PDB file of C-alpha atoms and ligand atoms in Angstrom:
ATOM      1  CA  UNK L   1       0.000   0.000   0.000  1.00  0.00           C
ATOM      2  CA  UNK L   2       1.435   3.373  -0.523  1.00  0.00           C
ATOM      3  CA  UNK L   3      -0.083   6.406   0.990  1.00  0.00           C
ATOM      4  CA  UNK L   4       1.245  10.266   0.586  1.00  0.00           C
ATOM      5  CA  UNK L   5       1.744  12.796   3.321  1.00  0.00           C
ATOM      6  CA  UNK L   6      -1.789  13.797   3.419  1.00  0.00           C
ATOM      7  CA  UNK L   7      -2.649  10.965   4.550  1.00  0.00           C
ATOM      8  CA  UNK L   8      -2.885  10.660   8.714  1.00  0.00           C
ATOM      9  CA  UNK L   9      -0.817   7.470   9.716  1.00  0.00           C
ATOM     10  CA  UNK L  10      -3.150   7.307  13.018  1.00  0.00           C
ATOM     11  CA  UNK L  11      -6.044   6.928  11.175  1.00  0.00           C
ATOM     12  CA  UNK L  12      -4.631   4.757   8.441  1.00  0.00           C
ATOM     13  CA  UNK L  13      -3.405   2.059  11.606  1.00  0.00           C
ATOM     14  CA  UNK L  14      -7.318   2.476  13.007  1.00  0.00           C
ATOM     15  CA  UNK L  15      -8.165   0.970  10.057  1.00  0.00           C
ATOM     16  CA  UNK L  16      -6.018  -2.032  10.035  1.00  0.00           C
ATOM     17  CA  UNK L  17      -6.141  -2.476  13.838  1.00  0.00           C
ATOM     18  CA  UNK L  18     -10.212  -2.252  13.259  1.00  0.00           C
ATOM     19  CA  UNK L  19      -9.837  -5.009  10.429  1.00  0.00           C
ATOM     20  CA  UNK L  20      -7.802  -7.300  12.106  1.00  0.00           C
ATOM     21  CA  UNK L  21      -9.988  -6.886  15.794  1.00  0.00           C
ATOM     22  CA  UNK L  22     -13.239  -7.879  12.887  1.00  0.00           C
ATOM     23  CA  UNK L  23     -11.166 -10.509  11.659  1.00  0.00           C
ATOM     24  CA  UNK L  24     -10.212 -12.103  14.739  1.00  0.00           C
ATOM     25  CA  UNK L  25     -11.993 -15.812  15.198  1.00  0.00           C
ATOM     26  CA  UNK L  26     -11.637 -15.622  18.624  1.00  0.00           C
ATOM     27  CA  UNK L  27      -9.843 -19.095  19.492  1.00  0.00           C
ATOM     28  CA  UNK L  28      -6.804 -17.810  20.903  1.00  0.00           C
ATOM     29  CA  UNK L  29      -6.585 -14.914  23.383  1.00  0.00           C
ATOM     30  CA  UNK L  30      -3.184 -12.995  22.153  1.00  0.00           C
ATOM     31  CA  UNK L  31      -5.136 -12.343  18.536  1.00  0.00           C
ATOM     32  CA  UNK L  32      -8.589 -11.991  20.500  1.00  0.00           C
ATOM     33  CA  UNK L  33      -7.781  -9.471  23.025  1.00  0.00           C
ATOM     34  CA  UNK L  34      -4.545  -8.232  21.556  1.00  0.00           C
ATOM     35  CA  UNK L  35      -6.416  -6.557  18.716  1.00  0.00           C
ATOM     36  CA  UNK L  36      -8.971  -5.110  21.017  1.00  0.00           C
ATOM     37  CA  UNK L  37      -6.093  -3.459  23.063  1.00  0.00           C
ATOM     38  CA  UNK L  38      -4.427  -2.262  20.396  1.00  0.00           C
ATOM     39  CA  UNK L  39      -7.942  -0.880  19.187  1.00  0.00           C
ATOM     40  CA  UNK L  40      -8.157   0.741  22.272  1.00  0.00           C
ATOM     41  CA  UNK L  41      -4.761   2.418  22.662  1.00  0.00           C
ATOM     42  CA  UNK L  42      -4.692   4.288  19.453  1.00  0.00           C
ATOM     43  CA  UNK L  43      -8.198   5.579  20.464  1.00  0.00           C
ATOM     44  CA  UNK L  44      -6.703   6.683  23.129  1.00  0.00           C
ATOM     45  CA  UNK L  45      -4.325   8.167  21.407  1.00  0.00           C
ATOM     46  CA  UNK L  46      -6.509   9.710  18.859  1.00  0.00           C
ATOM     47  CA  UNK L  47      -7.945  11.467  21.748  1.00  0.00           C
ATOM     48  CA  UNK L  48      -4.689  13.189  23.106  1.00  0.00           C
ATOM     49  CA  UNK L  49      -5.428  10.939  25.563  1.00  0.00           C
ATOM     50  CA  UNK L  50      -2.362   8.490  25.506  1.00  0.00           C
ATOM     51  CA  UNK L  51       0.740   8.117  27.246  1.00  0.00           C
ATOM     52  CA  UNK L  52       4.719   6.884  26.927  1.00  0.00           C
ATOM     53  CA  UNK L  53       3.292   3.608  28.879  1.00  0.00           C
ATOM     54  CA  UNK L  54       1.113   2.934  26.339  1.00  0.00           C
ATOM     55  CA  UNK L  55       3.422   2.873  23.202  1.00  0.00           C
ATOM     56  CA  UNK L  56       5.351   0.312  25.253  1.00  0.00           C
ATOM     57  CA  UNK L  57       2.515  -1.679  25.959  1.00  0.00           C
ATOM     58  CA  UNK L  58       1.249  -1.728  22.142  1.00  0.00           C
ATOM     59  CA  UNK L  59       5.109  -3.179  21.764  1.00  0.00           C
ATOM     60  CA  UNK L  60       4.660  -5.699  24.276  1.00  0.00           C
ATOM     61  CA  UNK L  61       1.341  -6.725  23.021  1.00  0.00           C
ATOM     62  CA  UNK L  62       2.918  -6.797  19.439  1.00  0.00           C
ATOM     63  CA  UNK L  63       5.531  -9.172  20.404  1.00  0.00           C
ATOM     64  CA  UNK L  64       3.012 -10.993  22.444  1.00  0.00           C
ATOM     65  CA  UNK L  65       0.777 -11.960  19.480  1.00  0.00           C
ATOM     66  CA  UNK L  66       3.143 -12.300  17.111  1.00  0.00           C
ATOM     67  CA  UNK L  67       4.890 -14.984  19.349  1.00  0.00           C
ATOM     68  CA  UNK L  68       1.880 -16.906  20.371  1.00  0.00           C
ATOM     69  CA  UNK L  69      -1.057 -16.088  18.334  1.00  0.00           C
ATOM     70  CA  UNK L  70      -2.204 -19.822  16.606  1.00  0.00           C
ATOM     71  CA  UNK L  71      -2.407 -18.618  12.739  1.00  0.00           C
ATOM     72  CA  UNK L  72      -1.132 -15.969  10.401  1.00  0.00           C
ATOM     73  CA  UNK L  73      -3.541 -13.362  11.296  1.00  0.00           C
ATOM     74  CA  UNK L  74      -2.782 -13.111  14.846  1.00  0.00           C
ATOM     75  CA  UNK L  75       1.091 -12.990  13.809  1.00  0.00           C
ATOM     76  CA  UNK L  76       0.722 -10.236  11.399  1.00  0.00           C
ATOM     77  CA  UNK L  77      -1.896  -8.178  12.908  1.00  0.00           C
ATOM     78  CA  UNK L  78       0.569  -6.121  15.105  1.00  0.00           C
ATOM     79  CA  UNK L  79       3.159  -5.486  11.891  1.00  0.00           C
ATOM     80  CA  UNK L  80       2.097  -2.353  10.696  1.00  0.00           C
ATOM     81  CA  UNK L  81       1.498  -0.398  13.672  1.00  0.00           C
ATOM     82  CA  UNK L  82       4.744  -1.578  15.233  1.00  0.00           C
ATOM     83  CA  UNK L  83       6.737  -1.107  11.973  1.00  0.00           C
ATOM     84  CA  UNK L  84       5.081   1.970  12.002  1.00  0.00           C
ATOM     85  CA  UNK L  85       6.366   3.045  15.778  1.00  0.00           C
ATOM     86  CA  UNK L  86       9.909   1.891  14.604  1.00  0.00           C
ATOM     87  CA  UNK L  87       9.729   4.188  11.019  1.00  0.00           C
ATOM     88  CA  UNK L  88       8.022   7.486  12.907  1.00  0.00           C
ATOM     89  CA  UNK L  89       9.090   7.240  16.644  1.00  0.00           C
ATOM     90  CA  UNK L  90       8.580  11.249  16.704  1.00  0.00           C
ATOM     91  CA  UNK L  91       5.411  10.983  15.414  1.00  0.00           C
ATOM     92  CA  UNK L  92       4.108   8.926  18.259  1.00  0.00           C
ATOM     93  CA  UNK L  93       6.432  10.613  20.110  1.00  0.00           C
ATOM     94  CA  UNK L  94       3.840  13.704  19.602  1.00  0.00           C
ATOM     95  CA  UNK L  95       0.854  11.974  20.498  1.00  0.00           C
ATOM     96  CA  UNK L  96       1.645  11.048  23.911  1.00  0.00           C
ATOM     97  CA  UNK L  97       1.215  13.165  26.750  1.00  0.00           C
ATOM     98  CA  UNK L  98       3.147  13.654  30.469  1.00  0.00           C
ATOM     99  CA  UNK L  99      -0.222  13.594  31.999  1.00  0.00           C
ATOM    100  CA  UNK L 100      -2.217  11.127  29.495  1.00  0.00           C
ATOM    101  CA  UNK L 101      -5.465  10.382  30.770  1.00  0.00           C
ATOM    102  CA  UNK L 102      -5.133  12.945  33.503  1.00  0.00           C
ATOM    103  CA  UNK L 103      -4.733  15.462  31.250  1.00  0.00           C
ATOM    104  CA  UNK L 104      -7.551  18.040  32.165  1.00  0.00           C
ATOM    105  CA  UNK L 105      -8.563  16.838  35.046  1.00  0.00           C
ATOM    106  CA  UNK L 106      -9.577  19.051  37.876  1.00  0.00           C
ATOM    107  CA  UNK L 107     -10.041  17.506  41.164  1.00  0.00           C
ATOM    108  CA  UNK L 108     -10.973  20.569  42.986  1.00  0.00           C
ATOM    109  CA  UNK L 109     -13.535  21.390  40.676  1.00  0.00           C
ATOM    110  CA  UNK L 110     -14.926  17.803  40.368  1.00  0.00           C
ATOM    111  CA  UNK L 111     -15.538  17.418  44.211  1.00  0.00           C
ATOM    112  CA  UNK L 112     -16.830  20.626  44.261  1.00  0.00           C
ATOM    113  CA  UNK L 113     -20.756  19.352  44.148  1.00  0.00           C
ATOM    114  CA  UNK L 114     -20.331  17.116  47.122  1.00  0.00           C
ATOM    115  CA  UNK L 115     -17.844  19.282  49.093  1.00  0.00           C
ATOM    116  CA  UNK L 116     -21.285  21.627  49.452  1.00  0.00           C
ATOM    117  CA  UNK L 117     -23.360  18.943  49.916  1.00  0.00           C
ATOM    118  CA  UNK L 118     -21.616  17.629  53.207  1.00  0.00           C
ATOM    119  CA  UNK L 119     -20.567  20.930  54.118  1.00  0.00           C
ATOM    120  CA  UNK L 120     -16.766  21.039  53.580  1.00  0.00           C
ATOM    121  CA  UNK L 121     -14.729  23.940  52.580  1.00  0.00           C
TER     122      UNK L 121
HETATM  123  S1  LIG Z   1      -4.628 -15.966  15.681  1.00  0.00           S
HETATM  124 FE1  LIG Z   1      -5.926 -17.042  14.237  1.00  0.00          FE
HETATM  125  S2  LIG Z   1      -6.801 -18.728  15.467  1.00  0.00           S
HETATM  126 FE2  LIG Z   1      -6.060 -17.192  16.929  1.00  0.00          FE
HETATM  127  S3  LIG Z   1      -7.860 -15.874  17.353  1.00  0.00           S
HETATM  128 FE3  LIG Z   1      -6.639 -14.911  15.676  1.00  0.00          FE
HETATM  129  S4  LIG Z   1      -7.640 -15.638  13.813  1.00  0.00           S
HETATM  130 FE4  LIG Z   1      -8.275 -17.014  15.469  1.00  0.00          FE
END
């Protein structure tokens, strides 16, 4: 496949991770739930939402199916995103955050409600 630089790389690895998490019979769990947590880290990072922890994860994961998924599609469902970590590190580099998931969080302002309720300044 060849793609230009309009394309977005994040969205392009989605679409593969979304394929091969479809794809996925289900028999073995490093192809069944690797896929879905691959799924679910690059919607987290989509959102601004991920962090340095969770590029190494999507490694270990990677390695993880590719070692002991049962058939061909568990092995190769990790390849593009990880070749694509090891051909762009600063573009993932970007997408990760200090704070990750914490990022915007107020806890102040989200107790606020029941720090009135129960009387507490
Ligand atoms: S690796 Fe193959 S056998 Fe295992 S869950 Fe994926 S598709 Fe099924």
């Amino acid at each position: 496949m060849i793609f230009n630089h309009k394309r977005d790389l994040l969205k392009i690895l989605v679409n593969f991770t979304e394929f091969f998490k479809g794809e996925s019979c289900g028999v073995c769990t490093p192809c069944r739930a690797g896929n879905f947590i691959l799924s679910r880290k690059l919607e987290l990072l989509s959102r601004g939402l991920g962090r340095g922890a969770d590029l190494e994860e999507i490694r270990q994961w990677g390695n993880l199916m590719t070692t002991a998924s049962r058939c061909g599609l568990g092995k190769g469902a990790s390849n593009a995103l990880i070749n694509a970590m090891d051909k762009f590190p600063v573009y993932f580099q970007k997408l990760v955050h200090s704070k990750g998931r914490e990022k915007g969080f107020d806890l102040d302002s989200a107790l606020g409600d029941y720090r009135e309720a129960v009387g507490i300044k």
